[in-house]
Structures are given as C-alpha cells and as structure tokens.
Amino acid sequence: MPADEMRSALIRKDDDDNEPPEVGASEPETPVVAILGSGDFSRSLTGRLLASGYQVVVGSRTPKRSAALFPRSAEVTSQLEAASRAEVVFVAVFPEHHSTLSELRPALARKILVDVSNGSRIESDGPSHAERLADVFPESFVVKGFNTVSAWALQTGPRDGSRQVFLCADNPHAKRSVLAICRRMGFSPVDAGPLSGALQLENLPLSLFPSWRKPVLATAILFVFFYLYNFVRDVLHPLVTGGRSLFYKMPVETVNVTLPSVALVMLALVYAPGVMAAALQLWRGTKYSRFPGWLDQWMDGRKQLGLCGFLCAATHAVYSLCLPMRQSARYKLLNAAYKQVQDHVEVAWNEEQVWRMELYLSAGILALGLLSLLAVTSLPSVANNVNWREFSFVQSTLGYCALFMSTLHTLLFGWNRALDPNQYRFCLPPTFLLVLVLPVSVLLVRLLLLWPCLAHPLRRIRRGWERRSHVRFNLPNDDRSDNVSHV
C-alpha cells in the first residue's frame, strides 16, 4: 500500500454543511458571543460573559440609547451586525417578539441560537418557545438554556442553589458549544435531552415548590386536626363541664401542644416508608420489583416531610421558652405561692415531678439537636461535602436516634397520665397517646428488622440476591451436590 494511503484515515468523515462550527473555551483568541436584546437579563448575562473572558456584542434596536446600560467593554450595536459577528447568539427577547427577528434569518443561518426565554404561565401543551424559535430560524441550531438562572445569579456568580443550568437541543455540536460556555462561566451544565424537552424547562421556573405541596398539605392537615383535638379537650371541655372560660390558651398553649404532635408524626412519616419498603422486599424476596407508585412518591418526599417536621419542632422550642413570660403564667405562679402559704406548706418539693421534668427536657433538647443535624445535612452545600456512607449514617442511623429521642420525650411528657381517668375528657384519650401510635410502630418494626433472621436476608436481597431465581454452577462430569453454588 502506498505511504500516502497508509497515512490517510481509514474512515473519512464527509463534510456536513448542517453542522455548526464548534465553539469552545480552549480557543487561542477571545471568543465572540452575541446577545440579542437589551433587558435586565441581557445586561446580567453580558457582565457574566465578560467576567468569563468572552468578547460580547449586544444587538439592540436602539443601540445609542442602550449603550449606557452596559459595561464599556461590551460593544452595543444593531441586531443585524451583532448577529453577523458571532457564532453563538443568545436570544434574550420576549417570546412574543421572536417573530420580529425574522429579518435576521440570513445572518443567523448555521449559527447557534440560545433561547433564554420563559413564558408567563405554565403550559401543558406544546410547542415550546424554543421550538417556535426553531421554526422561525430553520437553518439555525436552537439550544434551550439559561432560562432557569436568574439575573441575580448571573450578577453575583453561581451559588449552590443556582449552579445548575439545564440545556436541551437536537444538534449535539451546538449543545457541546453551549456546554463549554456554561462551564467557563462557572455553572454546572445538565444535559436535558432533545429540544422536545424545552417545554418542561420553560415550566420549571414558573412552578412554585412542586415537591413541597403534599408535605406542606400533610403538615397543615395534621396541625388542624391536633389543634381542634386539643381545643376540644383543653378549652371546650372545661367550659361545658365546669363553666370555666379558658380561651386564653388558644394562641399559645394550644399551639404549643399541637406543634410537637405534628413534628413527631411528621418525623415518623419520614421513616415509615423505609421500613415498609424493607418489609416489601423481604416479602417479595427481591429488590428488582418496583414499589407501588404511592410508596415511590412517599419516599421521594421524605426530605420535605422531615424539614416540615423540623420547622414544627423548632417553633415548639421557641414557644416553650416563652411560656414563663406570659401574664397568665405569672398569675398561676402567684396563686400557687399564695395557696402554699395558706396551707402552711414550707417545702413543696416533689421528687417524682422533678425527675420527670428533668428527663423530659433533656430528651427534648437531644431530639432537637439531632433534628437540627439532620436538617443541616440535607442542605446541598453540606451533602455535597460528605460521602454516601456518611450521609446515610446521619440520615438513617442518627435519624432513627432522633425519632427515638422524640418518642421518649413524648413518653416522659405523658408519664402516668394515660392511667388517669380524668385525662379522658369527652371519652377522648390524651393527645400524646394518639401521637405515639405511628412512631412507636415504626420503631418496633425497625427493631424487628435488626434481628439476624431478618437482617441477614434483607442484606443479601439488597446486594442482588433473589429468592425465586438463582443460577447453578456444576463442575463438568460431576453431579455432586456440594459443587452447586447459588447466586
């Protein structure tokens, strides 16, 4: 074979006029990036691109009036000239004004258009704004991105809460070019697939805490239930049976009894799906069967449930610290002291009550401390700095410790009140008995799963072993049973 043919490539790649030129951050000269539009987002994007080492050309319909709004190192010119001077063009105009750029179609041919627009409401049906922009410029390569990043994040630089930038496009070369720009700006790009996923990205900034709706709703329902339950027992019952008006308890005391009830139930709801999933895996004998949809959704919302419970627990601690500051507490203290003097009681020390209160407060403080650790560890900035084993230890092992201490705190609060008939007002059991049902059940099931007869099979199942399917390995010409292995 001739030497020239040996040096040539075995597979020749045909020139494709439909591929845009790659624009990366490793070019020796300063890359030029164009921005169409002169709004707030355009100005913030210009500042971030300049700080990242890019040369920015801004295209405006009124360049003379808009030039004063941009840094001096950015060139503000007409839209046509800006579109002609860069291979990557950010389209930072409102979606309803995309059609006004149709006259730039020849200048934008075979160039990368980055659509950063968002809609004014959530759309369930397409096409997306990026797909409409691709229809207006069929010869260009449209990339949807940077619409989930705020102008403030561009001005101050990427932070943990706004570091990710979602990108979607049909052309891989155009997507790689924008990925390189994104990394050079200090953000973390996330490939969101083809351009057909742009509608989901455009709806993302308009969604108001979508993963928090059910946990917040559960918290609100539990709060209303326990508040009404405590109101009937502590306020309405004395009024009906003895004619005493105790409505002053509603703003503080009733709320302070309700908050720990909600917090403990919410914490039990965090760990209940875990033990249910373990029991289901033991029952099925495999980990490769999908959980029911409701259980999957429940497990996905455990972080939000835990944070809602932590909010209730922290608020309960603040309310408890404020209890002695109330005027009603001062009156009760004075009345008790006056009654003690009248009864000629010199020492009112009650050893049992003192120990109960000391243990009750100690368990509550430890529970709040563990809950605080769980909440802090769930923050992305903290979770990213620990490995999986450390994160699992905090969220699982210490989490169950927090659930145990919270349950112990409630048990010490109840002490022997469950045996007192006077506590069953309107034939309703004390609140702490209702609260303890779920956490005690979760802890008992968890303790049961720690037994070797259940823990060992569960560990094997989670390592891939299946009860009903196994592989047998036999040695050649050997039928002995001791040479059979089960995987």
CSV table of C-alpha atoms in Angstrom, one decimal:
chain,number,residue,atom,x,y,z
A,1,MET,CA,0.0,0.0,0.0
A,2,PRO,CA,1.4,3.4,-0.9
A,3,ALA,CA,2.6,5.5,2.1
A,4,ASP,CA,0.2,8.3,1.3
A,5,GLU,CA,-2.8,5.9,1.6
A,6,MET,CA,-1.4,4.5,4.8
A,7,ARG,CA,-1.3,7.9,6.4
A,8,SER,CA,-4.8,8.7,5.4
A,9,ALA,CA,-7.8,7.9,7.7
A,10,LEU,CA,-9.4,4.6,7.2
A,11,ILE,CA,-12.9,6.2,7.7
A,12,ARG,CA,-13.4,9.5,6.1
A,13,LYS,CA,-15.9,11.8,7.6
A,14,ASP,CA,-17.8,13.7,4.9
A,15,ASP,CA,-18.2,17.4,5.3
A,16,ASP,CA,-21.6,18.1,6.7
A,17,ASP,CA,-22.9,21.6,5.9
A,18,ASN,CA,-25.7,21.1,8.5
A,19,GLU,CA,-23.3,21.1,11.5
A,20,PRO,CA,-22.4,24.3,13.2
A,21,PRO,CA,-18.7,25.1,14.0
A,22,GLU,CA,-17.6,24.1,17.5
A,23,VAL,CA,-17.2,27.0,19.8
A,24,GLY,CA,-15.1,26.0,22.8
A,25,ALA,CA,-13.3,27.7,25.7
A,26,SER,CA,-9.9,26.5,24.6
A,27,GLU,CA,-9.6,28.7,21.5
A,28,PRO,CA,-6.4,30.8,21.5
A,29,GLU,CA,-8.3,34.0,20.6
A,30,THR,CA,-11.0,35.6,22.7
A,31,PRO,CA,-14.3,34.0,21.7
A,32,VAL,CA,-17.1,36.4,20.5
A,33,VAL,CA,-20.6,35.9,21.8
A,34,ALA,CA,-23.6,37.9,20.7
A,35,ILE,CA,-26.7,38.8,22.7
A,36,LEU,CA,-29.9,40.0,21.1
A,37,GLY,CA,-31.8,42.2,23.5
A,38,SER,CA,-31.0,44.9,26.0
A,39,GLY,CA,-33.2,44.0,29.0
A,40,ASP,CA,-32.2,43.1,32.6
A,41,PHE,CA,-31.3,39.6,31.8
A,42,SER,CA,-29.2,40.7,28.8
A,43,ARG,CA,-27.2,43.1,31.0
A,44,SER,CA,-26.6,40.5,33.7
A,45,LEU,CA,-25.6,37.9,31.1
A,46,THR,CA,-23.2,40.4,29.5
A,47,GLY,CA,-21.5,41.0,32.8
A,48,ARG,CA,-21.0,37.3,33.5
A,49,LEU,CA,-19.7,36.6,29.9
A,50,LEU,CA,-17.2,39.4,30.2
A,51,ALA,CA,-16.0,38.2,33.5
A,52,SER,CA,-15.5,34.8,32.0
A,53,GLY,CA,-13.2,36.1,29.3
A,54,TYR,CA,-15.6,36.4,26.3
A,55,GLN,CA,-16.0,39.3,23.9
A,56,VAL,CA,-19.6,40.4,24.0
A,57,VAL,CA,-21.5,42.1,21.2
A,58,VAL,CA,-25.0,43.2,22.1
A,59,GLY,CA,-27.6,43.7,19.5
A,60,SER,CA,-30.3,46.3,20.2
A,61,ARG,CA,-33.0,48.1,18.2
A,62,THR,CA,-31.8,51.4,19.9
A,63,PRO,CA,-28.0,50.9,20.4
A,64,LYS,CA,-27.3,54.6,21.2
A,65,ARG,CA,-29.8,54.7,24.0
A,66,SER,CA,-28.9,51.2,25.4
A,67,ALA,CA,-25.1,51.6,25.3
A,68,ALA,CA,-25.1,53.5,28.6
A,69,LEU,CA,-26.7,50.5,30.3
A,70,PHE,CA,-23.9,48.0,29.5
A,71,PRO,CA,-20.3,47.8,30.6
A,72,ARG,CA,-17.8,49.8,28.5
A,73,SER,CA,-16.0,46.6,27.4
A,74,ALA,CA,-19.2,45.4,25.7
A,75,GLU,CA,-20.0,46.6,22.3
A,76,VAL,CA,-23.6,47.7,21.7
A,77,THR,CA,-24.6,47.8,18.1
A,78,SER,CA,-27.5,46.9,15.8
A,79,GLN,CA,-29.1,43.5,15.9
A,80,LEU,CA,-28.0,42.7,12.4
A,81,GLU,CA,-24.4,43.5,13.0
A,82,ALA,CA,-24.3,41.6,16.3
A,83,ALA,CA,-25.8,38.5,14.6
A,84,SER,CA,-23.2,38.7,11.9
A,85,ARG,CA,-20.2,38.8,14.1
A,86,ALA,CA,-20.7,35.7,16.4
A,87,GLU,CA,-21.2,32.0,16.0
A,88,VAL,CA,-23.2,31.7,19.3
A,89,VAL,CA,-26.1,34.2,19.7
A,90,PHE,CA,-28.1,34.5,22.9
A,91,VAL,CA,-31.7,35.4,22.1
A,92,ALA,CA,-32.7,37.5,25.2
A,93,VAL,CA,-36.0,38.9,23.9
A,94,PHE,CA,-39.6,38.2,25.0
A,95,PRO,CA,-41.1,35.1,23.2
A,96,GLU,CA,-43.8,37.1,21.6
A,97,HIS,CA,-41.1,39.2,19.9
A,98,HIS,CA,-39.3,36.3,18.3
A,99,SER,CA,-41.1,36.9,15.0
A,100,THR,CA,-39.6,40.4,14.8
A,101,LEU,CA,-36.2,38.8,14.4
A,102,SER,CA,-37.2,37.0,11.1
A,103,GLU,CA,-35.3,39.6,9.1
A,104,LEU,CA,-32.1,38.3,10.7
A,105,ARG,CA,-32.6,34.8,9.2
A,106,PRO,CA,-29.8,35.1,6.6
A,107,ALA,CA,-27.3,36.4,9.2
A,108,LEU,CA,-28.2,33.7,11.7
A,109,ALA,CA,-28.0,30.8,9.2
A,110,ARG,CA,-25.9,27.8,10.6
A,111,LYS,CA,-25.4,29.6,13.8
A,112,ILE,CA,-26.2,28.6,17.4
A,113,LEU,CA,-29.2,30.3,18.9
A,114,VAL,CA,-29.5,30.0,22.7
A,115,ASP,CA,-33.1,30.7,23.7
A,116,VAL,CA,-33.3,32.0,27.3
A,117,SER,CA,-36.9,33.0,27.3
A,118,ASN,CA,-39.7,31.9,29.7
A,119,GLY,CA,-43.4,32.1,29.5
A,120,SER,CA,-45.8,33.9,31.7
A,121,ARG,CA,-47.8,30.8,32.7
A,122,ILE,CA,-47.3,27.1,32.9
A,123,GLU,CA,-48.1,25.4,29.6
A,124,SER,CA,-49.2,21.8,29.4
A,125,ASP,CA,-49.3,21.5,25.6
A,126,GLY,CA,-46.5,22.4,23.1
A,127,PRO,CA,-44.9,23.7,21.2
A,128,SER,CA,-42.4,25.4,23.4
A,129,HIS,CA,-41.0,28.9,22.8
A,130,ALA,CA,-37.7,27.3,21.8
A,131,GLU,CA,-39.5,25.1,19.2
A,132,ARG,CA,-41.3,28.1,17.8
A,133,LEU,CA,-37.9,29.9,17.5
A,134,ALA,CA,-36.6,26.9,15.6
A,135,ASP,CA,-39.5,27.2,13.2
A,136,VAL,CA,-38.7,30.9,12.7
A,137,PHE,CA,-35.0,30.0,12.0
A,138,PRO,CA,-35.0,26.6,10.4
A,139,GLU,CA,-31.4,27.0,9.2
A,140,SER,CA,-30.1,27.8,12.7
A,141,PHE,CA,-29.3,25.4,15.6
A,142,VAL,CA,-31.5,26.3,18.6
A,143,VAL,CA,-30.4,25.4,22.2
A,144,LYS,CA,-32.7,25.9,25.1
A,145,GLY,CA,-30.8,27.0,28.2
A,146,PHE,CA,-30.1,29.6,31.0
A,147,ASN,CA,-33.9,30.2,31.5
A,148,THR,CA,-33.7,28.6,35.0
A,149,VAL,CA,-30.9,31.0,36.1
A,150,SER,CA,-32.0,34.4,37.4
A,151,ALA,CA,-30.4,37.7,36.6
A,152,TRP,CA,-29.3,38.0,40.2
A,153,ALA,CA,-27.4,34.7,39.9
A,154,LEU,CA,-25.6,35.9,36.8
A,155,GLN,CA,-24.6,39.1,38.6
A,156,THR,CA,-23.3,37.6,41.8
A,157,GLY,CA,-21.9,34.4,40.2
A,158,PRO,CA,-23.1,30.8,40.6
A,159,ARG,CA,-24.1,29.6,44.0
A,160,ASP,CA,-25.1,26.2,45.3
A,161,GLY,CA,-28.7,26.9,44.9
A,162,SER,CA,-28.4,28.2,41.3
A,163,ARG,CA,-25.3,26.5,39.9
A,164,GLN,CA,-27.1,24.0,37.6
A,165,VAL,CA,-28.0,25.1,34.1
A,166,PHE,CA,-30.3,22.8,32.1
A,167,LEU,CA,-29.7,22.6,28.4
A,168,CYS,CA,-31.6,20.8,25.6
A,169,ALA,CA,-31.0,20.8,21.9
A,170,ASP,CA,-31.3,18.5,18.9
A,171,ASN,CA,-27.9,19.2,17.5
A,172,PRO,CA,-25.0,17.6,19.5
A,173,HIS,CA,-22.4,20.1,18.2
A,174,ALA,CA,-24.5,23.1,19.2
A,175,LYS,CA,-25.1,21.6,22.6
A,176,ARG,CA,-21.4,20.9,23.3
A,177,SER,CA,-20.6,24.5,22.4
A,178,VAL,CA,-23.1,25.9,24.9
A,179,LEU,CA,-21.9,23.4,27.5
A,180,ALA,CA,-18.4,24.7,27.1
A,181,ILE,CA,-19.6,28.3,27.5
A,182,CYS,CA,-21.7,27.3,30.6
A,183,ARG,CA,-18.7,25.6,32.3
A,184,ARG,CA,-16.4,28.6,31.5
A,185,MET,CA,-19.0,30.8,33.2
A,186,GLY,CA,-18.7,28.7,36.4
A,187,PHE,CA,-22.0,26.9,36.1
A,188,SER,CA,-22.7,23.2,36.1
A,189,PRO,CA,-24.5,22.2,32.8
A,190,VAL,CA,-27.1,19.5,32.8
A,191,ASP,CA,-28.0,17.8,29.5
A,192,ALA,CA,-31.8,17.7,29.4
A,193,GLY,CA,-32.1,15.8,26.2
A,194,PRO,CA,-33.5,16.9,22.8
A,195,LEU,CA,-35.3,20.2,22.1
A,196,SER,CA,-38.7,18.5,22.7
A,197,GLY,CA,-37.9,18.8,26.4
A,198,ALA,CA,-37.8,22.6,26.3
A,199,LEU,CA,-41.4,22.9,27.4
A,200,GLN,CA,-40.6,21.2,30.7
A,201,LEU,CA,-37.6,23.6,31.2
A,202,GLU,CA,-39.8,26.6,30.5
A,203,ASN,CA,-42.3,25.5,33.0
A,204,LEU,CA,-39.6,24.8,35.7
A,205,PRO,CA,-39.1,28.5,36.8
A,206,LEU,CA,-42.9,29.0,37.0
A,207,SER,CA,-43.5,26.1,39.3
A,208,LEU,CA,-44.0,27.1,43.0
A,209,PHE,CA,-42.4,24.4,45.2
A,210,PRO,CA,-43.9,21.4,43.3
A,211,SER,CA,-42.2,18.9,45.6
A,212,TRP,CA,-43.4,20.7,48.7
A,213,ARG,CA,-47.1,20.7,48.1
A,214,LYS,CA,-48.0,17.3,49.5
A,215,PRO,CA,-45.7,17.6,52.6
A,216,VAL,CA,-47.0,21.1,53.4
A,217,LEU,CA,-50.6,19.9,52.9
A,218,ALA,CA,-49.9,16.9,55.2
A,219,THR,CA,-48.4,19.3,57.8
A,220,ALA,CA,-51.4,21.6,57.6
A,221,ILE,CA,-53.9,18.8,57.9
A,222,LEU,CA,-52.1,17.3,60.9
A,223,PHE,CA,-51.9,20.8,62.5
A,224,VAL,CA,-55.6,21.5,62.1
A,225,PHE,CA,-56.6,18.0,63.4
A,226,PHE,CA,-54.4,18.2,66.5
A,227,TYR,CA,-55.3,21.8,67.2
A,228,LEU,CA,-59.0,21.0,67.1
A,229,TYR,CA,-58.4,17.9,69.2
A,230,ASN,CA,-56.6,19.9,71.8
A,231,PHE,CA,-59.1,22.7,71.7
A,232,VAL,CA,-62.0,20.2,72.4
A,233,ARG,CA,-60.1,18.6,75.3
A,234,ASP,CA,-58.4,21.6,77.0
A,235,VAL,CA,-60.8,24.5,76.2
A,236,LEU,CA,-64.2,23.3,75.3
A,237,HIS,CA,-64.4,20.5,78.0
A,238,PRO,CA,-63.8,22.9,81.0
A,239,LEU,CA,-66.4,25.3,79.5
A,240,VAL,CA,-69.0,22.6,79.1
A,241,THR,CA,-68.4,20.7,82.4
A,242,GLY,CA,-67.4,23.5,84.8
A,243,GLY,CA,-68.3,26.8,83.1
A,244,ARG,CA,-64.6,27.9,83.1
A,245,SER,CA,-63.5,30.1,80.2
A,246,LEU,CA,-60.0,29.0,79.1
A,247,PHE,CA,-60.0,30.6,75.6
A,248,TYR,CA,-56.8,32.4,76.5
A,249,LYS,CA,-55.0,29.1,75.9
A,250,MET,CA,-55.7,29.2,72.2
A,251,PRO,CA,-52.9,31.5,70.9
A,252,VAL,CA,-50.0,29.9,72.9
A,253,GLU,CA,-50.7,26.8,75.0
A,254,THR,CA,-52.9,25.0,72.5
A,255,VAL,CA,-50.5,25.8,69.6
A,256,ASN,CA,-47.5,24.7,71.8
A,257,VAL,CA,-49.2,21.3,72.4
A,258,THR,CA,-50.1,20.9,68.8
A,259,LEU,CA,-46.7,21.7,67.3
A,260,PRO,CA,-44.7,18.8,68.9
A,261,SER,CA,-47.6,16.4,68.0
A,262,VAL,CA,-47.3,17.4,64.3
A,263,ALA,CA,-43.4,17.3,64.5
A,264,LEU,CA,-43.3,13.7,65.9
A,265,VAL,CA,-45.9,12.4,63.4
A,266,MET,CA,-44.1,14.1,60.5
A,267,LEU,CA,-40.8,12.5,61.7
A,268,ALA,CA,-42.4,9.1,61.8
A,269,LEU,CA,-43.7,9.7,58.3
A,270,VAL,CA,-40.2,10.2,57.2
A,271,TYR,CA,-39.0,6.7,58.3
A,272,ALA,CA,-42.3,4.8,57.8
A,273,PRO,CA,-41.8,4.2,54.1
A,274,GLY,CA,-38.3,2.9,54.6
A,275,VAL,CA,-39.4,0.1,56.9
A,276,MET,CA,-42.4,-0.6,54.6
A,277,ALA,CA,-40.1,-0.9,51.6
A,278,ALA,CA,-37.8,-3.3,53.6
A,279,ALA,CA,-40.7,-5.4,54.6
A,280,LEU,CA,-41.9,-5.5,51.0
A,281,GLN,CA,-38.5,-6.6,49.7
A,282,LEU,CA,-38.4,-9.4,52.3
A,283,TRP,CA,-41.9,-10.5,51.3
A,284,ARG,CA,-41.0,-10.5,47.6
A,285,GLY,CA,-37.5,-11.9,48.0
A,286,THR,CA,-36.0,-9.4,45.5
A,287,LYS,CA,-35.1,-5.8,45.1
A,288,TYR,CA,-35.8,-5.7,41.4
A,289,SER,CA,-39.6,-5.3,41.6
A,290,ARG,CA,-40.8,-1.8,41.6
A,291,PHE,CA,-42.6,-0.4,44.6
A,292,PRO,CA,-46.1,0.9,44.3
A,293,GLY,CA,-46.5,4.4,42.9
A,294,TRP,CA,-47.7,5.8,46.2
A,295,LEU,CA,-44.8,4.4,48.0
A,296,ASP,CA,-42.3,5.8,45.5
A,297,GLN,CA,-43.9,9.2,45.8
A,298,TRP,CA,-43.8,8.9,49.6
A,299,MET,CA,-40.1,8.0,49.6
A,300,ASP,CA,-39.3,10.9,47.2
A,301,GLY,CA,-40.9,13.4,49.6
A,302,ARG,CA,-39.1,12.3,52.8
A,303,LYS,CA,-36.7,15.3,52.8
A,304,GLN,CA,-39.6,17.8,52.6
A,305,LEU,CA,-41.5,15.9,55.3
A,306,GLY,CA,-38.5,16.0,57.6
A,307,LEU,CA,-37.9,19.7,57.1
A,308,CYS,CA,-41.6,20.4,57.8
A,309,GLY,CA,-41.3,18.4,61.0
A,310,PHE,CA,-38.1,20.2,62.0
A,311,LEU,CA,-39.9,23.5,61.5
A,312,CYS,CA,-42.7,22.5,63.9
A,313,ALA,CA,-40.1,21.2,66.4
A,314,ALA,CA,-38.0,24.4,66.3
A,315,THR,CA,-41.2,26.5,66.7
A,316,HIS,CA,-42.3,24.4,69.6
A,317,ALA,CA,-38.9,25.0,71.3
A,318,VAL,CA,-39.4,28.8,70.9
A,319,TYR,CA,-43.0,28.7,72.2
A,320,SER,CA,-41.8,26.6,75.2
A,321,LEU,CA,-39.1,29.2,76.1
A,322,CYS,CA,-41.8,31.9,76.0
A,323,LEU,CA,-44.3,30.1,78.3
A,324,PRO,CA,-43.0,31.7,81.6
A,325,MET,CA,-43.2,35.2,80.0
A,326,ARG,CA,-47.0,35.1,79.7
A,327,GLN,CA,-49.1,37.1,82.2
A,328,SER,CA,-51.3,34.0,82.8
A,329,ALA,CA,-48.2,32.0,83.9
A,330,ARG,CA,-47.3,34.8,86.4
A,331,TYR,CA,-50.8,34.7,87.8
A,332,LYS,CA,-50.7,31.0,88.2
A,333,LEU,CA,-47.4,31.1,90.0
A,334,LEU,CA,-48.6,33.8,92.4
A,335,ASN,CA,-51.8,31.9,93.1
A,336,ALA,CA,-49.8,28.7,93.8
A,337,ALA,CA,-47.5,30.5,96.1
A,338,TYR,CA,-50.4,32.1,98.0
A,339,LYS,CA,-52.2,28.8,98.3
A,340,GLN,CA,-49.0,27.2,99.6
A,341,VAL,CA,-48.7,29.9,102.3
A,342,GLN,CA,-52.3,29.5,103.3
A,343,ASP,CA,-51.9,25.7,103.6
A,344,HIS,CA,-48.7,26.3,105.7
A,345,VAL,CA,-46.6,24.3,103.3
A,346,GLU,CA,-43.0,25.1,103.8
A,347,VAL,CA,-41.5,22.7,101.2
A,348,ALA,CA,-43.5,21.8,98.1
A,349,TRP,CA,-40.7,19.6,96.6
A,350,ASN,CA,-42.0,16.6,94.6
A,351,GLU,CA,-39.2,14.2,93.7
A,352,GLU,CA,-41.1,12.4,91.1
A,353,GLN,CA,-42.2,15.5,89.2
A,354,VAL,CA,-38.7,17.0,89.4
A,355,TRP,CA,-37.2,13.9,87.8
A,356,ARG,CA,-39.9,13.7,85.2
A,357,MET,CA,-39.3,17.3,84.1
A,358,GLU,CA,-35.5,16.9,84.1
A,359,LEU,CA,-35.7,13.8,81.9
A,360,TYR,CA,-38.4,15.3,79.7
A,361,LEU,CA,-36.4,18.5,79.0
A,362,SER,CA,-33.2,16.6,78.4
A,363,ALA,CA,-34.8,14.2,75.9
A,364,GLY,CA,-36.4,17.1,74.1
A,365,ILE,CA,-33.1,19.0,73.8
A,366,LEU,CA,-31.3,16.0,72.5
A,367,ALA,CA,-34.1,15.3,70.0
A,368,LEU,CA,-34.0,18.9,68.7
A,369,GLY,CA,-30.2,18.7,68.4
A,370,LEU,CA,-30.4,15.6,66.3
A,371,LEU,CA,-33.1,17.1,64.2
A,372,SER,CA,-31.0,20.2,63.6
A,373,LEU,CA,-28.2,17.9,62.4
A,374,LEU,CA,-30.5,16.1,60.0
A,375,ALA,CA,-31.8,19.4,58.6
A,376,VAL,CA,-28.3,20.9,58.1
A,377,THR,CA,-27.1,17.7,56.4
A,378,SER,CA,-29.9,17.9,53.9
A,379,LEU,CA,-28.6,21.2,52.6
A,380,PRO,CA,-26.9,20.7,49.2
A,381,SER,CA,-23.8,22.6,50.3
A,382,VAL,CA,-23.3,20.2,53.2
A,383,ALA,CA,-24.5,17.0,51.5
A,384,ASN,CA,-22.0,17.6,48.6
A,385,ASN,CA,-19.1,17.5,51.1
A,386,VAL,CA,-19.8,14.1,52.6
A,387,ASN,CA,-19.6,10.7,51.0
A,388,TRP,CA,-22.6,8.4,50.7
A,389,ARG,CA,-21.8,6.3,53.8
A,390,GLU,CA,-21.5,9.4,55.9
A,391,PHE,CA,-24.7,10.9,54.5
A,392,SER,CA,-26.5,7.5,55.1
A,393,PHE,CA,-25.2,7.3,58.6
A,394,VAL,CA,-26.6,10.7,59.5
A,395,GLN,CA,-29.9,10.5,57.8
A,396,SER,CA,-30.6,6.8,58.7
A,397,THR,CA,-28.8,5.9,62.0
A,398,LEU,CA,-28.9,9.3,63.6
A,399,GLY,CA,-32.4,9.8,62.1
A,400,TYR,CA,-33.7,6.8,64.0
A,401,CYS,CA,-32.0,8.1,67.1
A,402,ALA,CA,-33.8,11.4,66.6
A,403,LEU,CA,-37.1,9.5,66.3
A,404,PHE,CA,-36.4,7.5,69.4
A,405,MET,CA,-35.5,10.6,71.5
A,406,SER,CA,-38.6,12.4,70.2
A,407,THR,CA,-40.7,9.5,71.2
A,408,LEU,CA,-39.0,9.3,74.6
A,409,HIS,CA,-39.6,13.0,75.0
A,410,THR,CA,-43.3,12.4,74.4
A,411,LEU,CA,-43.4,9.4,76.7
A,412,LEU,CA,-41.8,11.4,79.6
A,413,PHE,CA,-44.4,14.1,79.0
A,414,GLY,CA,-47.2,11.6,79.4
A,415,TRP,CA,-45.6,9.8,82.3
A,416,ASN,CA,-48.5,8.1,84.1
A,417,ARG,CA,-51.3,10.3,82.7
A,418,ALA,CA,-52.5,7.5,80.4
A,419,LEU,CA,-53.7,5.7,83.6
A,420,ASP,CA,-55.6,8.8,85.0
A,421,PRO,CA,-59.3,8.6,84.2
A,422,ASN,CA,-59.6,12.4,84.4
A,423,GLN,CA,-57.4,12.7,81.3
A,424,TYR,CA,-60.1,11.1,79.1
A,425,ARG,CA,-62.2,14.2,78.5
A,426,PHE,CA,-65.3,13.6,76.4
A,427,CYS,CA,-64.1,10.0,76.3
A,428,LEU,CA,-61.1,11.2,74.2
A,429,PRO,CA,-57.7,9.8,75.1
A,430,PRO,CA,-54.8,12.2,75.8
A,431,THR,CA,-53.2,13.7,72.7
A,432,PHE,CA,-49.8,12.1,73.3
A,433,LEU,CA,-51.4,8.6,73.1
A,434,LEU,CA,-52.6,9.3,69.6
A,435,VAL,CA,-49.2,10.8,68.6
A,436,LEU,CA,-47.3,7.8,69.9
A,437,VAL,CA,-49.1,5.2,67.7
A,438,LEU,CA,-47.2,5.8,64.5
A,439,PRO,CA,-43.6,6.5,65.8
A,440,VAL,CA,-43.8,3.5,68.2
A,441,SER,CA,-45.0,1.3,65.4
A,442,VAL,CA,-42.1,2.4,63.1
A,443,LEU,CA,-39.5,1.9,65.9
A,444,LEU,CA,-40.8,-1.6,66.7
A,445,VAL,CA,-40.8,-2.6,63.0
A,446,ARG,CA,-37.3,-1.2,62.7
A,447,LEU,CA,-36.1,-3.1,65.8
A,448,LEU,CA,-37.7,-6.3,64.3
A,449,LEU,CA,-35.7,-5.8,61.1
A,450,LEU,CA,-32.5,-5.7,63.1
A,451,TRP,CA,-32.9,-9.3,64.2
A,452,PRO,CA,-30.4,-11.5,62.4
A,453,CYS,CA,-33.1,-13.8,61.0
A,454,LEU,CA,-34.5,-10.8,59.1
A,455,ALA,CA,-31.4,-8.5,58.8
A,456,HIS,CA,-29.3,-11.1,57.0
A,457,PRO,CA,-31.8,-12.0,54.2
A,458,LEU,CA,-32.5,-8.3,53.8
A,459,ARG,CA,-28.8,-7.5,53.4
A,460,ARG,CA,-28.5,-10.3,50.8
A,461,ILE,CA,-31.5,-9.0,48.9
A,462,ARG,CA,-30.1,-5.5,48.7
A,463,ARG,CA,-26.9,-6.9,47.4
A,464,GLY,CA,-28.7,-8.5,44.5
A,465,TRP,CA,-29.8,-12.0,45.8
A,466,GLU,CA,-33.2,-13.2,44.7
A,467,ARG,CA,-35.2,-15.9,46.4
A,468,ARG,CA,-37.0,-17.3,43.4
A,469,SER,CA,-34.3,-17.1,40.8
A,470,HIS,CA,-30.8,-18.5,41.2
A,471,VAL,CA,-28.0,-19.8,39.0
A,472,ARG,CA,-26.5,-23.2,39.4
A,473,PHE,CA,-22.9,-23.9,38.6
A,474,ASN,CA,-22.0,-27.5,38.1
A,475,LEU,CA,-18.5,-28.9,37.5
A,476,PRO,CA,-18.0,-30.9,34.3
A,477,ASN,CA,-18.9,-34.6,34.6
A,478,ASP,CA,-19.7,-34.1,38.3
A,479,ASP,CA,-23.2,-34.4,39.7
A,480,ARG,CA,-22.3,-33.9,43.4
A,481,SER,CA,-24.5,-31.5,45.3
A,482,ASP,CA,-21.6,-30.0,47.1
A,483,ASN,CA,-20.4,-28.5,43.9
A,484,VAL,CA,-23.5,-26.5,43.3
A,485,SER,CA,-23.5,-22.8,44.0
A,486,HIS,CA,-26.5,-20.5,44.4
A,487,VAL,CA,-26.1,-16.8,43.3
